[in-house]
């Protein structure tokens, strides 16, 4: 039996009387979030819109049951409800704020797609009405900011003119003759939505009566989506909330920067350039500090009987690059060797002046084989990482021992 779709001709019906034609228990559908037992209800007529054409389904109540989902099943519309209505004669009640929001977004989409098409030759290949944002996918090259703003301005101009939206019926041929935006190749009578003097588009969705009810339209991000460009937008109440949120974020950021919202970009640019300059300065200072500390360490290290000067140190709370600078400076002194490690990350670094004549790579490999870790390098400079950072002291003690036993690392 065919369900009469009230919303096709009047999208503003919020309450309606209907008769239950069929009611059956349906299995849970975990994929759509329905985990409890539900009933599938078919009515003789309905104002509930089923998910289709990018527009989500309505919610609301039928009798004393909650509507959890509405699906299009060919001729019939199936309402998923949480229990069987007590009487076959029911009163349907559509959750109107949700539906009206969908109408604002969907009508806004037709208008925006028409502006992209008419002014910039960009064709909409798909539409999605999400919980927070709506998107259309545009075919073709990346739309510039001028195109995005131009389409937004043109759509808002038509919104301010409060032009009428009407439902038209006709064959594909009839619609083609009327200049439909997207031609369809389907037999029979088709439904299309006309925006006065702006657009005609085949559609089964619900729409506002006139463009003024779209409220306003804001185009937001544009990102690449496979071969197309996905344009985010919001209309009506969503545009109001998005603009308010944007302002609150802007003001919070400006407060943090102690500036006016309109000065925020300049303030952020200033902070970033200061940060970059400070970063360079810190690096230069670290290098100076490593040089001074390394020189002191070489002075303090008592030369061994074989004339080698071995500096060993486990660092804590230093920048990772500090080890490199420190080692490089130690290895500038003849017959010197640096055995370094860093707690926390477990980095180890062995370096020597070539006159020390050991093999840092072989030494590191031998230490890592015993303590556990990965790494390598050259005869004069080798670095690695311990599997267990707390073994840093042990690794350095082992390296010193190996350096002392004459056969190792020579
Ligand atoms: Zn549509």
Coordinates of N, CA and C in Angstrom, one line a residue, residues 108-256:
X108 N 18.8 26.4 1.4 CA 20.0 27.1 1.2 C 21.0 26.4 0.3
X109 N 21.0 25.1 0.4 CA 21.9 24.3 -0.5 C 21.5 24.5 -2.0
X110 N 20.2 24.4 -2.3 CA 19.8 24.6 -3.7 C 20.2 26.0 -4.2
X111 N 20.0 27.0 -3.3 CA 20.4 28.3 -3.7 C 21.9 28.5 -3.9
X112 N 22.7 28.0 -3.0 CA 24.1 28.1 -3.1 C 24.7 27.3 -4.3
X113 N 24.2 26.1 -4.5 CA 24.6 25.3 -5.7 C 24.3 26.1 -7.0
X114 N 23.1 26.7 -7.0 CA 22.7 27.4 -8.2 C 23.6 28.6 -8.5
X115 N 24.1 29.3 -7.4 CA 25.0 30.4 -7.6 C 26.3 30.0 -8.1
X116 N 26.8 28.8 -7.5 CA 28.1 28.3 -8.0 C 28.0 27.9 -9.5
X117 N 26.9 27.3 -9.8 CA 26.7 26.9 -11.2 C 26.6 28.1 -12.2
X118 N 25.6 29.0 -11.8 CA 25.3 30.0 -12.7 C 26.4 31.0 -12.9
X119 N 27.1 31.4 -11.8 CA 28.1 32.5 -11.9 C 29.5 31.9 -12.2
X120 N 29.8 30.7 -11.7 CA 31.2 30.3 -11.9 C 31.3 28.9 -12.6
X121 N 30.2 28.4 -13.1 CA 30.2 27.1 -13.8 C 30.7 25.9 -13.0
X122 N 30.5 26.0 -11.7 CA 30.9 24.9 -10.8 C 29.7 24.0 -10.5
X123 N 29.8 22.8 -10.9 CA 28.6 21.9 -10.7 C 28.7 21.2 -9.3
X124 N 27.6 21.1 -8.6 CA 27.5 20.4 -7.4 C 27.2 18.9 -7.7
X125 N 28.1 18.0 -7.2 CA 27.9 16.6 -7.5 C 27.4 15.9 -6.3
X126 N 27.4 16.5 -5.1 CA 26.7 15.8 -4.0 C 26.5 16.8 -2.8
X127 N 25.5 16.5 -2.0 CA 25.1 17.3 -0.9 C 25.0 16.5 0.4
X128 N 25.4 17.0 1.5 CA 25.3 16.3 2.8 C 24.8 17.2 3.8
X129 N 23.8 16.9 4.5 CA 23.3 17.7 5.6 C 23.7 17.1 6.9
X130 N 24.8 17.6 7.5 CA 25.3 16.9 8.7 C 24.7 17.5 10.0
X131 N 25.1 16.9 11.2 CA 24.6 17.4 12.4 C 25.0 18.8 12.7
X132 N 26.2 19.2 12.3 CA 26.7 20.6 12.6 C 26.9 21.4 11.3
X133 N 27.4 20.8 10.3 CA 27.6 21.5 9.0 C 26.9 20.8 7.9
X134 N 26.7 21.6 6.8 CA 26.3 21.0 5.5 C 27.4 21.2 4.6
X135 N 27.5 20.3 3.6 CA 28.5 20.3 2.6 C 28.0 20.1 1.2
X136 N 28.6 20.7 0.3 CA 28.4 20.3 -1.1 C 29.7 20.0 -1.7
X137 N 29.8 19.1 -2.7 CA 31.0 18.8 -3.4 C 30.9 19.4 -4.8
X138 N 31.9 20.2 -5.1 CA 32.0 20.9 -6.4 C 33.0 20.2 -7.3
X139 N 32.6 20.0 -8.5 CA 33.6 19.5 -9.5 C 34.4 20.6 -10.1
X140 N 35.6 20.3 -10.5 CA 36.4 21.3 -11.2 C 37.6 21.7 -10.4
X141 N 38.2 22.8 -10.9 CA 39.4 23.3 -10.1 C 39.1 23.9 -8.8
X142 N 40.1 24.2 -8.0 CA 39.8 24.7 -6.6 C 39.1 26.1 -6.7
X143 N 38.0 26.2 -6.0 CA 37.4 27.5 -6.0 C 38.2 28.5 -5.2
X144 N 38.5 29.7 -5.8 CA 39.2 30.7 -5.1 C 38.4 31.3 -4.0
X145 N 39.0 32.1 -3.1 CA 38.2 32.9 -2.1 C 37.2 33.8 -2.7
X146 N 37.6 34.4 -3.9 CA 36.6 35.3 -4.5 C 35.4 34.5 -5.0
X147 N 35.6 33.3 -5.5 CA 34.4 32.5 -5.9 C 33.6 32.1 -4.7
X148 N 34.2 31.7 -3.6 CA 33.4 31.3 -2.4 C 32.7 32.5 -1.9
X149 N 33.3 33.6 -1.8 CA 32.6 34.8 -1.3 C 31.6 35.3 -2.2
X150 N 31.9 35.2 -3.5 CA 30.9 35.7 -4.5 C 29.6 34.9 -4.5
X151 N 29.8 33.5 -4.4 CA 28.6 32.7 -4.3 C 27.8 32.9 -3.1
X152 N 28.5 33.1 -2.0 CA 27.8 33.4 -0.7 C 27.1 34.8 -0.8
X153 N 27.7 35.8 -1.3 CA 27.0 37.1 -1.4 C 25.8 37.0 -2.3
X154 N 26.0 36.3 -3.5 CA 24.8 36.2 -4.4 C 23.7 35.5 -3.8
X155 N 24.0 34.4 -3.0 CA 22.9 33.7 -2.4 C 22.2 34.5 -1.3
X156 N 23.0 35.3 -0.5 CA 22.4 36.1 0.5 C 21.5 37.3 -0.1
X157 N 21.9 37.7 -1.3 CA 21.1 38.8 -2.0 C 19.7 38.2 -2.3
X158 N 19.7 37.0 -2.8 CA 18.4 36.4 -3.1 C 17.6 36.1 -1.8
X159 N 18.3 35.7 -0.8 CA 17.6 35.5 0.5 C 17.0 36.8 1.0
X160 N 17.7 38.0 0.9 CA 17.1 39.3 1.3 C 16.0 39.7 0.4
X161 N 16.0 39.2 -0.8 CA 14.8 39.6 -1.7 C 13.6 38.8 -1.4
X162 N 13.7 37.8 -0.5 CA 12.6 37.0 -0.1 C 11.8 36.4 -1.3
X163 N 12.5 35.7 -2.2 CA 11.8 35.2 -3.3 C 11.1 33.9 -3.0
X164 N 10.0 33.5 -3.7 CA 9.2 32.3 -3.4 C 9.9 31.0 -3.8
X165 N 9.6 30.0 -3.1 CA 10.0 28.6 -3.5 C 8.7 27.9 -3.8
X166 N 8.6 27.2 -4.9 CA 7.4 26.5 -5.2 C 7.8 25.1 -5.7
X167 N 6.8 24.2 -5.5 CA 7.0 22.8 -6.0 C 6.4 22.7 -7.4
X168 N 7.2 22.1 -8.3 CA 6.7 21.9 -9.6 C 6.7 20.4 -10.0
X169 N 5.7 20.0 -10.8 CA 5.7 18.6 -11.2 C 5.8 18.6 -12.7
X170 N 6.5 17.6 -13.2 CA 6.5 17.5 -14.7 C 7.4 16.3 -15.1
X171 N 7.3 16.0 -16.4 CA 8.2 14.9 -16.9 C 9.6 15.5 -17.0
X172 N 10.5 14.6 -17.2 CA 11.9 15.1 -17.4 C 12.0 16.1 -18.5
X173 N 11.2 15.8 -19.6 CA 11.2 16.7 -20.7 C 10.7 18.1 -20.4
X174 N 9.5 18.1 -19.6 CA 9.0 19.4 -19.2 C 10.0 20.2 -18.4
X175 N 10.6 19.5 -17.5 CA 11.6 20.2 -16.6 C 12.8 20.7 -17.4
X176 N 13.2 19.9 -18.4 CA 14.4 20.3 -19.2 C 14.0 21.6 -20.0
X177 N 12.8 21.6 -20.4 CA 12.3 22.8 -21.2 C 12.3 24.1 -20.3
X178 N 12.0 23.8 -19.0 CA 12.0 25.0 -18.1 C 13.4 25.4 -17.6
X179 N 14.4 24.7 -18.1 CA 15.8 25.0 -17.7 C 16.2 24.5 -16.4
X180 N 15.9 23.2 -16.1 CA 16.3 22.6 -14.9 C 17.8 22.6 -14.7
X181 N 18.3 22.8 -13.5 CA 19.8 22.8 -13.2 C 20.4 21.5 -13.5
X182 N 19.8 20.4 -13.0 CA 20.4 19.1 -13.1 C 19.4 18.2 -13.8
X183 N 19.7 17.8 -15.0 CA 18.7 17.0 -15.8 C 18.7 15.6 -15.3
X184 N 17.5 15.0 -15.2 CA 17.4 13.6 -14.7 C 16.8 12.8 -15.8
X185 N 17.2 11.6 -15.9 CA 16.7 10.7 -16.9 C 15.8 9.6 -16.3
X186 N 14.6 10.0 -15.8 CA 13.7 9.1 -15.1 C 12.4 9.2 -15.7
X187 N 11.7 8.1 -15.9 CA 10.3 8.2 -16.5 C 9.3 8.7 -15.5
X188 N 8.2 9.1 -16.0 CA 7.1 9.5 -15.1 C 7.2 10.9 -14.7
X189 N 6.3 11.3 -13.7 CA 6.2 12.6 -13.2 C 7.3 12.9 -12.1
X190 N 8.0 13.9 -12.3 CA 9.1 14.3 -11.3 C 8.7 15.5 -10.5
X191 N 9.3 15.6 -9.3 CA 9.0 16.8 -8.5 C 10.3 17.6 -8.5
X192 N 10.1 18.9 -8.6 CA 11.2 19.8 -8.7 C 10.9 21.1 -7.8
X193 N 11.9 21.7 -7.3 CA 11.8 22.9 -6.5 C 12.3 24.1 -7.3
X194 N 11.4 25.1 -7.4 CA 11.8 26.3 -8.1 C 12.0 27.5 -7.1
X195 N 13.2 28.1 -7.3 CA 13.4 29.3 -6.5 C 13.2 30.4 -7.6
X196 N 12.2 31.3 -7.3 CA 11.8 32.3 -8.3 C 12.9 33.0 -9.0
X197 N 13.0 32.8 -10.3 CA 14.0 33.5 -11.1 C 15.4 33.1 -10.8
X198 N 15.7 32.0 -10.1 CA 17.0 31.7 -9.7 C 17.4 30.2 -10.0
X199 N 16.4 29.3 -9.8 CA 16.8 27.9 -9.8 C 15.6 27.0 -10.0
X200 N 15.9 25.9 -10.7 CA 14.9 24.8 -10.8 C 15.6 23.5 -10.7
X201 N 15.3 22.7 -9.7 CA 16.1 21.5 -9.4 C 15.2 20.4 -8.9
X202 N 15.4 19.2 -9.6 CA 14.6 18.0 -9.2 C 14.9 17.7 -7.7
X203 N 13.9 17.4 -6.9 CA 14.2 17.2 -5.5 C 13.0 16.6 -4.8
X204 N 13.2 15.7 -3.9 CA 12.0 15.2 -3.1 C 12.0 15.7 -1.7
X205 N 12.9 16.7 -1.4 CA 13.1 17.1 0.0 C 12.1 18.2 0.4
X206 N 12.2 18.6 1.7 CA 11.3 19.6 2.2 C 12.0 21.0 2.2
X207 N 11.2 22.0 1.8 CA 11.8 23.4 1.6 C 11.0 24.5 2.3
X208 N 11.7 25.6 2.6 CA 10.9 26.8 3.1 C 10.1 27.4 2.0
X209 N 9.1 28.2 2.4 CA 8.2 28.9 1.4 C 8.9 29.9 0.6
X210 N 9.8 30.7 1.3 CA 10.4 31.8 0.5 C 11.8 31.9 1.1
X211 N 12.7 32.5 0.2 CA 14.1 32.5 0.6 C 14.4 33.2 1.9
X212 N 13.6 34.2 2.2 CA 13.8 34.9 3.5 C 13.9 34.0 4.7
X213 N 13.2 32.9 4.6 CA 13.2 31.9 5.8 C 14.5 31.1 5.9
X214 N 15.3 31.2 4.8 CA 16.7 30.6 5.0 C 17.5 31.4 6.0
X215 N 17.1 32.7 6.1 CA 17.7 33.5 7.2 C 18.9 34.2 6.7
X216 N 20.0 33.4 6.6 CA 21.3 33.9 6.0 C 22.1 32.6 5.7
X217 N 23.1 32.8 4.9 CA 23.9 31.7 4.5 C 25.4 32.1 4.7
X218 N 26.2 31.2 5.3 CA 27.6 31.4 5.5 C 28.4 30.3 4.9
X219 N 29.3 30.7 4.0 CA 30.2 29.6 3.4 C 31.4 29.6 4.4
X220 N 31.8 28.4 4.7 CA 33.0 28.3 5.6 C 34.1 27.6 4.9
X221 N 34.6 26.5 5.4 CA 35.8 25.9 4.8 C 35.6 25.3 3.5
X222 N 36.7 25.2 2.7 CA 36.7 24.5 1.4 C 37.9 23.6 1.4
X223 N 37.7 22.2 1.3 CA 38.8 21.3 1.4 C 38.7 20.3 0.2
X224 N 39.8 19.8 -0.2 CA 39.9 18.8 -1.3 C 39.3 17.5 -0.8
X225 N 38.4 16.9 -1.6 CA 37.8 15.7 -1.3 C 37.9 14.8 -2.5
X226 N 38.9 13.9 -2.6 CA 39.2 13.1 -3.8 C 39.3 14.1 -5.0
X227 N 38.5 13.9 -6.0 CA 38.7 14.8 -7.2 C 37.9 16.1 -7.1
X228 N 37.1 16.2 -6.0 CA 36.2 17.4 -5.9 C 36.6 18.3 -4.7
X229 N 35.9 19.4 -4.6 CA 36.1 20.4 -3.6 C 34.9 20.5 -2.7
X230 N 35.1 20.2 -1.4 CA 34.0 20.1 -0.4 C 33.9 21.5 0.2
X231 N 32.7 22.1 0.0 CA 32.4 23.4 0.6 C 31.5 23.3 1.8
X232 N 31.9 23.7 2.9 CA 31.1 23.7 4.1 C 30.3 25.0 4.2
X233 N 29.0 24.8 4.6 CA 28.2 26.0 4.7 C 27.1 25.8 5.8
X234 N 26.6 26.9 6.3 CA 25.5 26.8 7.3 C 24.5 27.9 7.0
X235 N 23.2 27.6 7.3 CA 22.1 28.5 7.0 C 21.3 28.7 8.3
X236 N 20.5 29.8 8.3 CA 19.5 30.1 9.3 C 20.1 30.1 10.7
X237 N 19.4 29.3 11.6 CA 19.8 29.2 13.0 C 21.3 28.7 13.2
X238 N 21.7 27.9 12.3 CA 23.1 27.4 12.3 C 24.1 28.5 12.0
X239 N 23.7 29.3 11.1 CA 24.6 30.5 10.7 C 24.7 31.4 11.9
X240 N 23.6 31.6 12.6 CA 23.6 32.5 13.8 C 24.5 31.9 14.9
X241 N 24.3 30.6 15.1 CA 25.2 30.0 16.2 C 26.6 30.0 15.8
X242 N 26.9 29.7 14.5 CA 28.3 29.6 14.0 C 29.0 31.0 14.2
X243 N 28.2 32.1 13.8 CA 28.8 33.4 13.9 C 29.0 33.8 15.3
X244 N 28.1 33.4 16.2 CA 28.3 33.7 17.6 C 29.5 33.0 18.2
X245 N 29.6 31.7 17.8 CA 30.8 30.9 18.3 C 32.1 31.5 17.8
X246 N 32.1 31.9 16.5 CA 33.3 32.4 15.9 C 33.7 33.7 16.7
X247 N 32.7 34.5 17.0 CA 33.0 35.8 17.7 C 33.6 35.5 19.1
X248 N 32.9 34.5 19.8 CA 33.4 34.2 21.2 C 34.8 33.6 21.1
X249 N 35.1 32.8 20.2 CA 36.5 32.3 20.0 C 37.5 33.4 19.8
X250 N 37.1 34.3 18.9 CA 37.9 35.4 18.5 C 38.2 36.3 19.7
X251 N 37.1 36.5 20.4 CA 37.3 37.4 21.6 C 38.1 36.8 22.7
X252 N 38.0 35.4 22.9 CA 38.8 34.7 23.9 C 40.2 34.8 23.5
X253 N 40.5 34.6 22.2 CA 41.9 34.6 21.7 C 42.5 36.0 21.8
X254 N 41.7 37.0 21.5 CA 42.1 38.4 21.6 C 42.4 38.8 23.1
X255 N 41.6 38.3 24.0 CA 41.8 38.6 25.4 C 43.1 38.0 25.8
X256 N 43.4 36.8 25.4 CA 44.7 36.1 25.7 C 45.9 37.0 25.2

